[in-house]
Amino acid sequence: MIDFLNLGRLNSQYSLELKEACSRVIDSGWYIMGDELKEFEKEFAEYCGVKHAIGVANGLDALTLVIRSWKIMGKFDDGDEIIVPANTYIASILAITENNLIPVLVEPDPDTFNLSIEGTLSAITNKTKAILPVHLYGLIANMPEIMNIADEYNLLVLEDCAQAHGASINSKRVGSWGDAGAFSFYPGKNLGALGDAGAITTNDCELANNLRALRNYGSTKKYENTYQGVNSRLDEIQAAMLRVKLKYLNEETQKRKLIAATYNSGIDNPLVKLPLWENEENHVFHLFVIRCKSRYELSKHLRNKGINTVIHYPIAPHKQKALEEFQNISLPITESIHNEVLSLPIDPLLSYREIKLVIEAINNFR
Ligand SMILES: *Cc1c(COP(=O)(O)O)cnc(C)c1O
């Protein structure tokens, strides 16, 4: 059986170090807002090339709390608009609606799956206050152009970095381009905790201070509450796990890239469209997503050969019952993406033989 992603096997590589880190936290007697979090925030900020990283409970909270902070800082009013790619995972959109702002769903570039520049420009109205690019599947969005637009129209930029830890353009990593970046460390993400966790990156000291308060009941000093905050803290155990995993992130990313390169050079089936990969640094292959008009038949064909695939994602956000108010807008590029995508196994520990088996099985599909 060729797994899509075998997390147990992946984490057991670091079992000794993870257990040591866990014991260290247990023995410390300090489980929330302690040294592990402080150190992880420092290490992760350095990894991303920013001044501040603020740990929170998960990726959705990272997105939601940035928008909430900007509301508190007077940057947004209820009903203002944020531009977001229509084919994103629903979390990016929920972070906007949760704050009583309007998500403006923009069609992606069909080749990159990321926010299209023309689409972004034509979606700008006098209510637009921010752009929320998503580095989907691990490919960094066109950040130089997005930042140009933001400068020209005076918009804030919140990067959804949940799928793209470490992806970069000209060595500048995701989370350091916009005014803030939101990361998820959900176990299956490229940098995955052993539970839920997330973080925000920014160079803005005021935003960082607000976020540190907001995640902890809006408290700036013990028992003094400046804002009506939430409880969204990244606990010591998860921070300790993430410090171990962060050390191996680049190595795991290299393995993902090697798998992607092998798929890219080996898969040669006219029914299958391969993902765009322009250069070494811009894609970290959280997912290797192909397009195929008969993807259900293809996934069945692969399953019969013991190969597991996943669909990211089967239903477009505007077609979800949860977002009924968007049901009537027509987004043909997004809809065709959701009808055709299929994610191939991308477990960093796949063997060369297993990768070859996947390639062979795809090339034999008619
Ligand atoms: C995973 C993910 C999130 C949400 O992260 P959680 O930690 O699950 O809350 C947000 N955006 C994108 C694009 C994601 O893939």
mmCIF file of C-alpha atoms and ligand atoms in Angstrom:
data_model
loop_
_atom_site.group_PDB
_atom_site.id
_atom_site.type_symbol
_atom_site.label_atom_id
_atom_site.label_comp_id
_atom_site.label_asym_id
_atom_site.label_seq_id
_atom_site.Cartn_x
_atom_site.Cartn_y
_atom_site.Cartn_z
ATOM 1 C CA MET A 1 0.000 0.000 0.000
ATOM 2 C CA ILE A 2 1.365 3.431 -0.915
ATOM 3 C CA ASP A 3 0.078 5.958 1.624
ATOM 4 C CA PHE A 4 -0.802 9.520 0.753
ATOM 5 C CA LEU A 5 0.965 10.677 3.922
ATOM 6 C CA ASN A 6 1.981 8.417 6.812
ATOM 7 C CA LEU A 7 2.246 10.793 9.783
ATOM 8 C CA GLY A 8 3.094 8.120 12.344
ATOM 9 C CA ARG A 9 6.064 6.977 10.292
ATOM 10 C CA LEU A 10 7.135 10.576 9.636
ATOM 11 C CA ASN A 11 7.077 11.617 13.302
ATOM 12 C CA SER A 12 8.606 8.385 14.576
ATOM 13 C CA GLN A 13 11.856 9.425 12.853
ATOM 14 C CA TYR A 14 12.142 12.056 15.584
ATOM 15 C CA SER A 15 10.595 9.941 18.321
ATOM 16 C CA LEU A 16 13.540 10.154 20.691
ATOM 17 C CA GLU A 17 13.869 13.917 20.434
ATOM 18 C CA LEU A 18 10.103 14.457 20.650
ATOM 19 C CA LYS A 19 9.871 12.342 23.787
ATOM 20 C CA GLU A 20 12.802 14.163 25.358
ATOM 21 C CA ALA A 21 11.164 17.514 24.601
ATOM 22 C CA CYS A 22 7.889 16.253 26.037
ATOM 23 C CA SER A 23 9.580 15.110 29.248
ATOM 24 C CA ARG A 24 11.304 18.470 29.548
ATOM 25 C CA VAL A 25 7.909 20.203 29.512
ATOM 26 C CA ILE A 26 6.296 17.708 31.885
ATOM 27 C CA ASP A 27 9.126 18.110 34.390
ATOM 28 C CA SER A 28 9.128 21.907 34.116
ATOM 29 C CA GLY A 29 5.655 22.132 35.641
ATOM 30 C CA TRP A 30 4.893 25.062 33.294
ATOM 31 C CA TYR A 31 2.433 24.224 30.502
ATOM 32 C CA ILE A 32 1.145 27.434 28.963
ATOM 33 C CA MET A 33 2.897 30.668 27.853
ATOM 34 C CA GLY A 34 6.370 29.646 28.941
ATOM 35 C CA ASP A 35 9.914 29.333 27.596
ATOM 36 C CA GLU A 36 9.125 26.736 24.893
ATOM 37 C CA LEU A 37 6.649 29.123 23.270
ATOM 38 C CA LYS A 38 9.049 32.063 23.579
ATOM 39 C CA GLU A 39 11.872 30.075 22.010
ATOM 40 C CA PHE A 40 9.691 28.651 19.248
ATOM 41 C CA GLU A 41 8.394 32.125 18.395
ATOM 42 C CA LYS A 42 11.968 33.397 18.167
ATOM 43 C CA GLU A 43 13.106 30.455 16.028
ATOM 44 C CA PHE A 44 10.106 30.593 13.721
ATOM 45 C CA ALA A 45 10.362 34.387 13.242
ATOM 46 C CA GLU A 46 13.983 33.890 12.276
ATOM 47 C CA TYR A 47 13.065 31.067 9.897
ATOM 48 C CA CYS A 48 10.523 33.300 8.150
ATOM 49 C CA GLY A 49 12.736 36.396 8.182
ATOM 50 C CA VAL A 50 10.439 38.614 10.284
ATOM 51 C CA LYS A 51 10.664 40.478 13.580
ATOM 52 C CA HIS A 52 7.758 38.776 15.328
ATOM 53 C CA ALA A 53 6.044 35.400 15.427
ATOM 54 C CA ILE A 54 3.019 35.009 17.690
ATOM 55 C CA GLY A 55 1.892 31.478 18.509
ATOM 56 C CA VAL A 56 -1.846 30.774 18.530
ATOM 57 C CA ALA A 57 -4.082 27.719 18.817
ATOM 58 C CA ASN A 58 -4.504 26.963 15.075
ATOM 59 C CA GLY A 59 -4.317 28.379 11.562
ATOM 60 C CA LEU A 60 -7.901 29.637 11.442
ATOM 61 C CA ASP A 61 -7.322 31.649 14.625
ATOM 62 C CA ALA A 62 -4.106 33.049 13.132
ATOM 63 C CA LEU A 63 -6.101 34.439 10.191
ATOM 64 C CA THR A 64 -9.105 35.540 12.247
ATOM 65 C CA LEU A 65 -7.074 37.299 14.937
ATOM 66 C CA VAL A 66 -5.063 39.367 12.454
ATOM 67 C CA ILE A 67 -8.265 40.711 10.903
ATOM 68 C CA ARG A 68 -9.723 41.295 14.352
ATOM 69 C CA SER A 69 -6.589 43.168 15.398
ATOM 70 C CA TRP A 70 -6.760 45.361 12.341
ATOM 71 C CA LYS A 71 -10.389 46.137 13.202
ATOM 72 C CA ILE A 72 -9.342 47.154 16.712
ATOM 73 C CA MET A 73 -6.545 49.265 15.216
ATOM 74 C CA GLY A 74 -9.182 51.114 13.171
ATOM 75 C CA LYS A 75 -8.126 49.758 9.764
ATOM 76 C CA PHE A 76 -11.487 48.118 8.905
ATOM 77 C CA ASP A 77 -15.176 48.741 9.456
ATOM 78 C CA ASP A 78 -17.966 46.169 9.284
ATOM 79 C CA GLY A 79 -18.859 45.557 5.647
ATOM 80 C CA ASP A 80 -15.425 46.335 4.223
ATOM 81 C CA GLU A 81 -14.146 43.963 1.566
ATOM 82 C CA ILE A 82 -11.191 41.590 1.514
ATOM 83 C CA ILE A 83 -10.081 39.981 -1.740
ATOM 84 C CA VAL A 84 -9.472 36.222 -1.459
ATOM 85 C CA PRO A 85 -8.965 33.433 -4.025
ATOM 86 C CA ALA A 86 -12.230 31.573 -4.641
ATOM 87 C CA ASN A 87 -10.539 28.136 -4.700
ATOM 88 C CA THR A 88 -8.945 28.358 -1.256
ATOM 89 C CA TYR A 89 -9.624 26.091 1.707
ATOM 90 C CA ILE A 90 -12.730 27.480 3.453
ATOM 91 C CA ALA A 91 -10.729 28.685 6.510
ATOM 92 C CA SER A 92 -9.391 31.746 4.625
ATOM 93 C CA ILE A 93 -12.974 32.819 3.906
ATOM 94 C CA LEU A 94 -14.365 32.052 7.376
ATOM 95 C CA ALA A 95 -11.715 34.303 8.942
ATOM 96 C CA ILE A 96 -13.235 37.183 6.961
ATOM 97 C CA THR A 97 -16.935 36.450 7.539
ATOM 98 C CA GLU A 98 -16.278 35.785 11.243
ATOM 99 C CA ASN A 99 -15.150 39.420 11.496
ATOM 100 C CA ASN A 100 -18.263 40.783 9.714
ATOM 101 C CA LEU A 101 -16.261 41.696 6.624
ATOM 102 C CA ILE A 102 -17.093 40.701 3.061
ATOM 103 C CA PRO A 103 -14.958 38.124 1.241
ATOM 104 C CA VAL A 104 -14.695 39.012 -2.444
ATOM 105 C CA LEU A 105 -14.045 35.708 -4.186
ATOM 106 C CA VAL A 106 -11.634 36.059 -7.092
ATOM 107 C CA GLU A 107 -10.926 33.440 -9.727
ATOM 108 C CA PRO A 108 -7.411 31.971 -9.546
ATOM 109 C CA ASP A 109 -4.853 31.754 -12.312
ATOM 110 C CA PRO A 110 -5.667 28.291 -13.746
ATOM 111 C CA ASP A 111 -1.960 27.414 -14.121
ATOM 112 C CA THR A 112 -0.751 28.310 -10.628
ATOM 113 C CA PHE A 113 -4.034 27.831 -8.662
ATOM 114 C CA ASN A 114 -3.111 31.139 -6.965
ATOM 115 C CA LEU A 115 -4.726 34.592 -6.945
ATOM 116 C CA SER A 116 -4.669 36.093 -10.447
ATOM 117 C CA ILE A 117 -3.321 39.609 -10.774
ATOM 118 C CA GLU A 118 -5.919 40.719 -13.353
ATOM 119 C CA GLY A 119 -8.685 39.193 -11.215
ATOM 120 C CA THR A 120 -7.424 41.036 -8.159
ATOM 121 C CA LEU A 121 -7.233 44.369 -9.973
ATOM 122 C CA SER A 122 -10.740 44.073 -11.368
ATOM 123 C CA ALA A 123 -12.189 43.116 -7.956
ATOM 124 C CA ILE A 124 -11.007 46.307 -6.231
ATOM 125 C CA THR A 125 -13.804 48.671 -5.168
ATOM 126 C CA ASN A 126 -13.844 51.659 -2.822
ATOM 127 C CA LYS A 127 -14.709 49.204 -0.008
ATOM 128 C CA THR A 128 -11.647 47.021 -0.557
ATOM 129 C CA LYS A 129 -9.321 47.206 2.431
ATOM 130 C CA ALA A 130 -7.116 44.140 2.131
ATOM 131 C CA ILE A 131 -5.893 41.266 -0.019
ATOM 132 C CA LEU A 132 -5.639 37.756 1.412
ATOM 133 C CA PRO A 133 -3.438 35.715 -0.953
ATOM 134 C CA VAL A 134 -3.225 31.973 -0.249
ATOM 135 C CA HIS A 135 -0.024 30.122 -1.152
ATOM 136 C CA LEU A 136 -2.082 27.125 -2.179
ATOM 137 C CA TYR A 137 -0.611 23.608 -2.340
ATOM 138 C CA GLY A 138 2.802 25.064 -1.338
ATOM 139 C CA LEU A 139 3.354 27.460 -4.266
ATOM 140 C CA ILE A 140 4.034 31.045 -3.219
ATOM 141 C CA ALA A 141 1.600 33.502 -4.830
ATOM 142 C CA ASN A 142 2.862 36.306 -7.073
ATOM 143 C CA MET A 143 3.839 38.441 -4.071
ATOM 144 C CA PRO A 144 5.869 41.129 -5.885
ATOM 145 C CA GLU A 145 2.816 42.006 -8.006
ATOM 146 C CA ILE A 146 0.372 41.683 -5.107
ATOM 147 C CA MET A 147 2.505 44.042 -2.997
ATOM 148 C CA ASN A 148 2.622 46.516 -5.907
ATOM 149 C CA ILE A 149 -1.177 46.508 -6.085
ATOM 150 C CA ALA A 150 -1.417 46.878 -2.300
ATOM 151 C CA ASP A 151 0.922 49.873 -2.386
ATOM 152 C CA GLU A 152 -0.932 51.507 -5.228
ATOM 153 C CA TYR A 153 -4.404 51.093 -3.664
ATOM 154 C CA ASN A 154 -3.327 51.380 -0.034
ATOM 155 C CA LEU A 155 -4.479 47.881 0.937
ATOM 156 C CA LEU A 156 -3.305 45.612 3.736
ATOM 157 C CA VAL A 157 -1.979 42.166 2.834
ATOM 158 C CA LEU A 158 -2.546 39.067 4.973
ATOM 159 C CA GLU A 159 -0.808 35.980 3.574
ATOM 160 C CA ASP A 160 -2.402 32.594 4.222
ATOM 161 C CA CYS A 161 0.791 30.547 4.615
ATOM 162 C CA ALA A 162 -0.866 27.387 5.991
ATOM 163 C CA GLN A 163 0.359 25.238 3.085
ATOM 164 C CA ALA A 164 3.665 26.853 2.204
ATOM 165 C CA HIS A 165 6.123 27.026 5.129
ATOM 166 C CA GLY A 166 9.459 28.140 3.678
ATOM 167 C CA ALA A 167 8.428 28.803 0.053
ATOM 168 C CA SER A 168 10.143 31.938 -1.263
ATOM 169 C CA ILE A 169 10.759 34.362 -4.120
ATOM 170 C CA ASN A 170 14.288 35.826 -4.301
ATOM 171 C CA SER A 171 14.978 34.129 -0.944
ATOM 172 C CA LYS A 172 12.187 36.115 0.734
ATOM 173 C CA ARG A 173 9.928 33.597 2.419
ATOM 174 C CA VAL A 174 6.143 33.453 2.768
ATOM 175 C CA GLY A 175 4.962 35.324 5.839
ATOM 176 C CA SER A 176 7.518 38.107 5.303
ATOM 177 C CA TRP A 177 5.973 39.734 2.214
ATOM 178 C CA GLY A 178 2.643 41.035 3.484
ATOM 179 C CA ASP A 179 1.694 43.064 6.556
ATOM 180 C CA ALA A 180 1.121 39.736 8.302
ATOM 181 C CA GLY A 181 1.281 36.011 7.574
ATOM 182 C CA ALA A 182 -0.897 33.292 9.098
ATOM 183 C CA PHE A 183 0.465 29.759 9.541
ATOM 184 C CA SER A 184 -1.153 26.471 10.502
ATOM 185 C CA PHE A 185 0.785 23.664 12.167
ATOM 186 C CA TYR A 186 -2.047 21.148 11.816
ATOM 187 C CA PRO A 187 -0.348 17.707 11.930
ATOM 188 C CA GLY A 188 -0.485 17.150 8.155
ATOM 189 C CA LYS A 189 0.979 20.523 7.197
ATOM 190 C CA ASN A 190 4.636 20.799 6.076
ATOM 191 C CA LEU A 191 5.530 21.914 9.591
ATOM 192 C CA GLY A 192 3.100 19.890 11.681
ATOM 193 C CA ALA A 193 2.583 19.788 15.441
ATOM 194 C CA LEU A 194 1.292 16.677 17.239
ATOM 195 C CA GLY A 195 -2.062 18.392 17.620
ATOM 196 C CA ASP A 196 -3.425 21.817 16.703
ATOM 197 C CA ALA A 197 -1.243 24.916 16.552
ATOM 198 C CA GLY A 198 -0.732 28.065 14.485
ATOM 199 C CA ALA A 199 1.236 31.304 14.349
ATOM 200 C CA ILE A 200 1.227 34.800 12.926
ATOM 201 C CA THR A 201 4.310 36.495 11.481
ATOM 202 C CA THR A 202 4.738 40.257 11.119
ATOM 203 C CA ASN A 203 7.240 43.108 11.223
ATOM 204 C CA ASP A 204 4.624 45.436 12.734
ATOM 205 C CA CYS A 205 5.282 45.873 16.483
ATOM 206 C CA GLU A 206 1.858 47.347 17.231
ATOM 207 C CA LEU A 207 0.079 44.460 15.495
ATOM 208 C CA ALA A 208 2.311 41.943 17.288
ATOM 209 C CA ASN A 209 1.521 43.462 20.687
ATOM 210 C CA ASN A 210 -2.206 43.486 19.974
ATOM 211 C CA LEU A 211 -2.105 39.863 18.892
ATOM 212 C CA ARG A 212 -0.190 38.797 21.997
ATOM 213 C CA ALA A 213 -2.979 40.366 24.029
ATOM 214 C CA LEU A 214 -5.893 39.139 21.898
ATOM 215 C CA ARG A 215 -4.827 35.470 21.997
ATOM 216 C CA ASN A 216 -4.791 35.645 25.782
ATOM 217 C CA TYR A 217 -8.171 37.176 26.749
ATOM 218 C CA GLY A 218 -7.106 40.621 25.544
ATOM 219 C CA SER A 219 -4.794 40.850 28.497
ATOM 220 C CA THR A 220 -1.747 43.105 28.308
ATOM 221 C CA LYS A 221 -0.796 42.485 31.922
ATOM 222 C CA LYS A 222 -1.980 39.689 34.202
ATOM 223 C CA TYR A 223 -5.647 40.345 35.137
ATOM 224 C CA GLU A 224 -5.714 43.601 33.153
ATOM 225 C CA ASN A 225 -7.820 43.268 30.011
ATOM 226 C CA THR A 226 -7.440 45.874 27.299
ATOM 227 C CA TYR A 227 -9.548 44.083 24.664
ATOM 228 C CA GLN A 228 -12.327 41.515 24.583
ATOM 229 C CA GLY A 229 -9.904 38.811 23.540
ATOM 230 C CA VAL A 230 -10.119 35.059 23.099
ATOM 231 C CA ASN A 231 -8.308 32.021 24.427
ATOM 232 C CA SER A 232 -6.088 30.957 21.532
ATOM 233 C CA ARG A 233 -2.739 30.035 23.022
ATOM 234 C CA LEU A 234 -0.118 27.661 21.655
ATOM 235 C CA ASP A 235 0.698 25.370 24.569
ATOM 236 C CA GLU A 236 4.178 24.428 25.760
ATOM 237 C CA ILE A 237 4.003 20.794 24.652
ATOM 238 C CA GLN A 238 3.109 21.730 21.073
ATOM 239 C CA ALA A 239 5.708 24.518 21.043
ATOM 240 C CA ALA A 240 8.322 21.976 22.155
ATOM 241 C CA MET A 241 7.215 19.513 19.444
ATOM 242 C CA LEU A 242 7.395 22.276 16.828
ATOM 243 C CA ARG A 243 10.921 23.258 17.898
ATOM 244 C CA VAL A 244 12.037 19.708 17.143
ATOM 245 C CA LYS A 245 10.142 19.540 13.849
ATOM 246 C CA LEU A 246 11.361 22.969 12.664
ATOM 247 C CA LYS A 247 14.944 21.692 12.681
ATOM 248 C CA TYR A 248 14.004 19.116 10.045
ATOM 249 C CA LEU A 249 11.664 21.235 7.927
ATOM 250 C CA ASN A 250 14.181 22.096 5.207
ATOM 251 C CA GLU A 251 15.259 18.470 4.919
ATOM 252 C CA GLU A 252 11.639 17.303 4.587
ATOM 253 C CA THR A 253 10.947 20.039 2.046
ATOM 254 C CA GLN A 254 13.899 18.810 -0.026
ATOM 255 C CA LYS A 255 12.395 15.321 0.011
ATOM 256 C CA ARG A 256 9.031 16.691 -1.128
ATOM 257 C CA LYS A 257 10.760 18.525 -3.972
ATOM 258 C CA LEU A 258 12.617 15.404 -5.024
ATOM 259 C CA ILE A 259 9.334 13.474 -5.198
ATOM 260 C CA ALA A 260 7.767 16.328 -7.197
ATOM 261 C CA ALA A 261 10.718 16.460 -9.590
ATOM 262 C CA THR A 262 10.519 12.703 -10.124
ATOM 263 C CA TYR A 263 6.758 12.875 -10.782
ATOM 264 C CA ASN A 264 7.240 15.847 -13.106
ATOM 265 C CA SER A 265 9.858 14.169 -15.235
ATOM 266 C CA GLY A 266 8.241 10.717 -15.184
ATOM 267 C CA ILE A 267 4.523 11.329 -15.652
ATOM 268 C CA ASP A 268 3.703 11.427 -19.317
ATOM 269 C CA ASN A 269 0.006 10.876 -19.871
ATOM 270 C CA PRO A 270 -1.924 13.269 -22.121
ATOM 271 C CA LEU A 271 -4.964 12.921 -19.825
ATOM 272 C CA VAL A 272 -3.020 14.400 -16.913
ATOM 273 C CA LYS A 273 -1.941 18.023 -16.421
ATOM 274 C CA LEU A 274 1.053 18.470 -14.124
ATOM 275 C CA PRO A 275 1.460 21.356 -11.668
ATOM 276 C CA LEU A 276 3.493 24.382 -12.695
ATOM 277 C CA TRP A 277 6.932 24.562 -11.090
ATOM 278 C CA GLU A 278 8.961 27.561 -12.156
ATOM 279 C CA ASN A 279 12.025 27.317 -9.956
ATOM 280 C CA GLU A 280 13.649 25.553 -7.041
ATOM 281 C CA GLU A 281 12.536 27.921 -4.274
ATOM 282 C CA ASN A 282 8.946 28.899 -5.030
ATOM 283 C CA HIS A 283 7.170 25.578 -4.349
ATOM 284 C CA VAL A 284 7.405 23.445 -1.188
ATOM 285 C CA PHE A 285 4.920 20.833 -2.428
ATOM 286 C CA HIS A 286 2.587 20.556 0.514
ATOM 287 C CA LEU A 287 0.519 18.807 -2.136
ATOM 288 C CA PHE A 288 1.304 17.505 -5.608
ATOM 289 C CA VAL A 289 -1.915 18.320 -7.418
ATOM 290 C CA ILE A 290 -2.583 17.104 -10.942
ATOM 291 C CA ARG A 291 -5.636 17.823 -13.081
ATOM 292 C CA CYS A 292 -7.516 15.125 -14.930
ATOM 293 C CA LYS A 293 -11.014 15.310 -16.456
ATOM 294 C CA SER A 294 -11.647 11.697 -15.409
ATOM 295 C CA ARG A 295 -10.109 11.987 -11.956
ATOM 296 C CA TYR A 296 -12.510 9.566 -10.251
ATOM 297 C CA GLU A 297 -11.608 6.831 -12.735
ATOM 298 C CA LEU A 298 -7.931 7.685 -12.294
ATOM 299 C CA SER A 299 -8.129 7.563 -8.499
ATOM 300 C CA LYS A 300 -9.933 4.210 -8.718
ATOM 301 C CA HIS A 301 -7.313 2.889 -11.141
ATOM 302 C CA LEU A 302 -4.599 3.958 -8.676
ATOM 303 C CA ARG A 303 -6.408 2.516 -5.671
ATOM 304 C CA ASN A 304 -6.622 -0.830 -7.467
ATOM 305 C CA LYS A 305 -2.841 -0.723 -7.622
ATOM 306 C CA GLY A 306 -2.608 0.072 -3.901
ATOM 307 C CA ILE A 307 -1.991 3.802 -4.340
ATOM 308 C CA ASN A 308 -3.930 6.282 -2.186
ATOM 309 C CA THR A 309 -4.861 9.714 -3.516
ATOM 310 C CA VAL A 310 -6.887 12.576 -1.997
ATOM 311 C CA ILE A 311 -8.927 15.426 -3.510
ATOM 312 C CA HIS A 312 -8.075 18.972 -2.343
ATOM 313 C CA TYR A 313 -10.863 19.988 -2.461
ATOM 314 C CA PRO A 314 -13.976 18.292 -3.855
ATOM 315 C CA ILE A 315 -16.373 21.223 -3.313
ATOM 316 C CA ALA A 316 -15.613 24.900 -4.002
ATOM 317 C CA PRO A 317 -16.250 27.191 -0.997
ATOM 318 C CA HIS A 318 -19.037 29.092 -2.810
ATOM 319 C CA LYS A 319 -20.830 25.772 -3.395
ATOM 320 C CA GLN A 320 -20.752 24.847 0.304
ATOM 321 C CA LYS A 321 -23.977 24.966 2.278
ATOM 322 C CA ALA A 322 -22.117 27.047 4.895
ATOM 323 C CA LEU A 323 -21.602 29.848 2.359
ATOM 324 C CA GLU A 324 -25.032 29.772 0.742
ATOM 325 C CA GLU A 325 -25.021 33.522 0.123
ATOM 326 C CA PHE A 326 -22.343 33.017 -2.575
ATOM 327 C CA GLN A 327 -24.113 30.150 -4.307
ATOM 328 C CA ASN A 328 -25.323 32.190 -7.253
ATOM 329 C CA ILE A 329 -22.055 33.694 -8.345
ATOM 330 C CA SER A 330 -20.438 32.050 -11.316
ATOM 331 C CA LEU A 331 -16.792 31.079 -10.939
ATOM 332 C CA PRO A 332 -16.096 28.718 -13.850
ATOM 333 C CA ILE A 333 -12.312 28.452 -13.385
ATOM 334 C CA THR A 334 -12.724 27.601 -9.709
ATOM 335 C CA GLU A 335 -15.479 25.110 -10.432
ATOM 336 C CA SER A 336 -13.467 23.320 -13.093
ATOM 337 C CA ILE A 337 -10.496 23.111 -10.706
ATOM 338 C CA HIS A 338 -12.688 21.505 -8.049
ATOM 339 C CA ASN A 339 -13.962 19.040 -10.639
ATOM 340 C CA GLU A 340 -10.552 17.964 -11.902
ATOM 341 C CA VAL A 341 -7.905 18.072 -9.168
ATOM 342 C CA LEU A 342 -6.316 14.996 -7.614
ATOM 343 C CA SER A 343 -3.447 14.955 -5.097
ATOM 344 C CA LEU A 344 -0.787 12.239 -5.501
ATOM 345 C CA PRO A 345 1.068 10.646 -2.564
ATOM 346 C CA ILE A 346 3.608 13.170 -1.225
ATOM 347 C CA ASP A 347 4.843 11.461 1.933
ATOM 348 C CA PRO A 348 8.464 12.645 2.353
ATOM 349 C CA LEU A 349 9.434 9.061 3.183
ATOM 350 C CA LEU A 350 8.170 7.532 -0.076
ATOM 351 C CA SER A 351 10.853 5.341 -1.596
ATOM 352 C CA TYR A 352 12.130 5.792 -5.133
ATOM 353 C CA ARG A 353 10.500 2.461 -6.012
ATOM 354 C CA GLU A 354 7.132 3.662 -4.684
ATOM 355 C CA ILE A 355 7.369 6.932 -6.612
ATOM 356 C CA LYS A 356 8.174 4.931 -9.761
ATOM 357 C CA LEU A 357 5.135 2.717 -9.147
ATOM 358 C CA VAL A 358 2.877 5.776 -8.943
ATOM 359 C CA ILE A 359 4.357 7.170 -12.173
ATOM 360 C CA GLU A 360 3.980 3.857 -13.978
ATOM 361 C CA ALA A 361 0.382 3.452 -12.817
ATOM 362 C CA ILE A 362 -0.527 6.946 -14.010
ATOM 363 C CA ASN A 363 1.168 6.443 -17.367
ATOM 364 C CA ASN A 364 -0.796 3.210 -17.839
ATOM 365 C CA PHE A 365 -4.140 4.942 -17.263
ATOM 366 C CA ARG A 366 -6.272 5.233 -20.407
HETATM 367 C C1 LIG B 1 -5.062 24.175 7.025
HETATM 368 C C2 LIG B 1 -5.420 25.490 6.456
HETATM 369 C C3 LIG B 1 -5.949 26.528 7.255
HETATM 370 C C4 LIG B 1 -6.418 26.339 8.665
HETATM 371 O O1 LIG B 1 -5.530 25.810 9.550
HETATM 372 P P1 LIG B 1 -6.058 25.058 10.882
HETATM 373 O O2 LIG B 1 -4.816 24.924 11.689
HETATM 374 O O3 LIG B 1 -6.636 23.763 10.445
HETATM 375 O O4 LIG B 1 -7.060 25.938 11.529
HETATM 376 C C5 LIG B 1 -6.143 27.761 6.674
HETATM 377 N N1 LIG B 1 -5.878 27.973 5.373
HETATM 378 C C6 LIG B 1 -5.398 26.999 4.568
HETATM 379 C C7 LIG B 1 -5.115 27.312 3.133
HETATM 380 C C8 LIG B 1 -5.167 25.723 5.076
HETATM 381 O O5 LIG B 1 -4.721 24.762 4.276
#
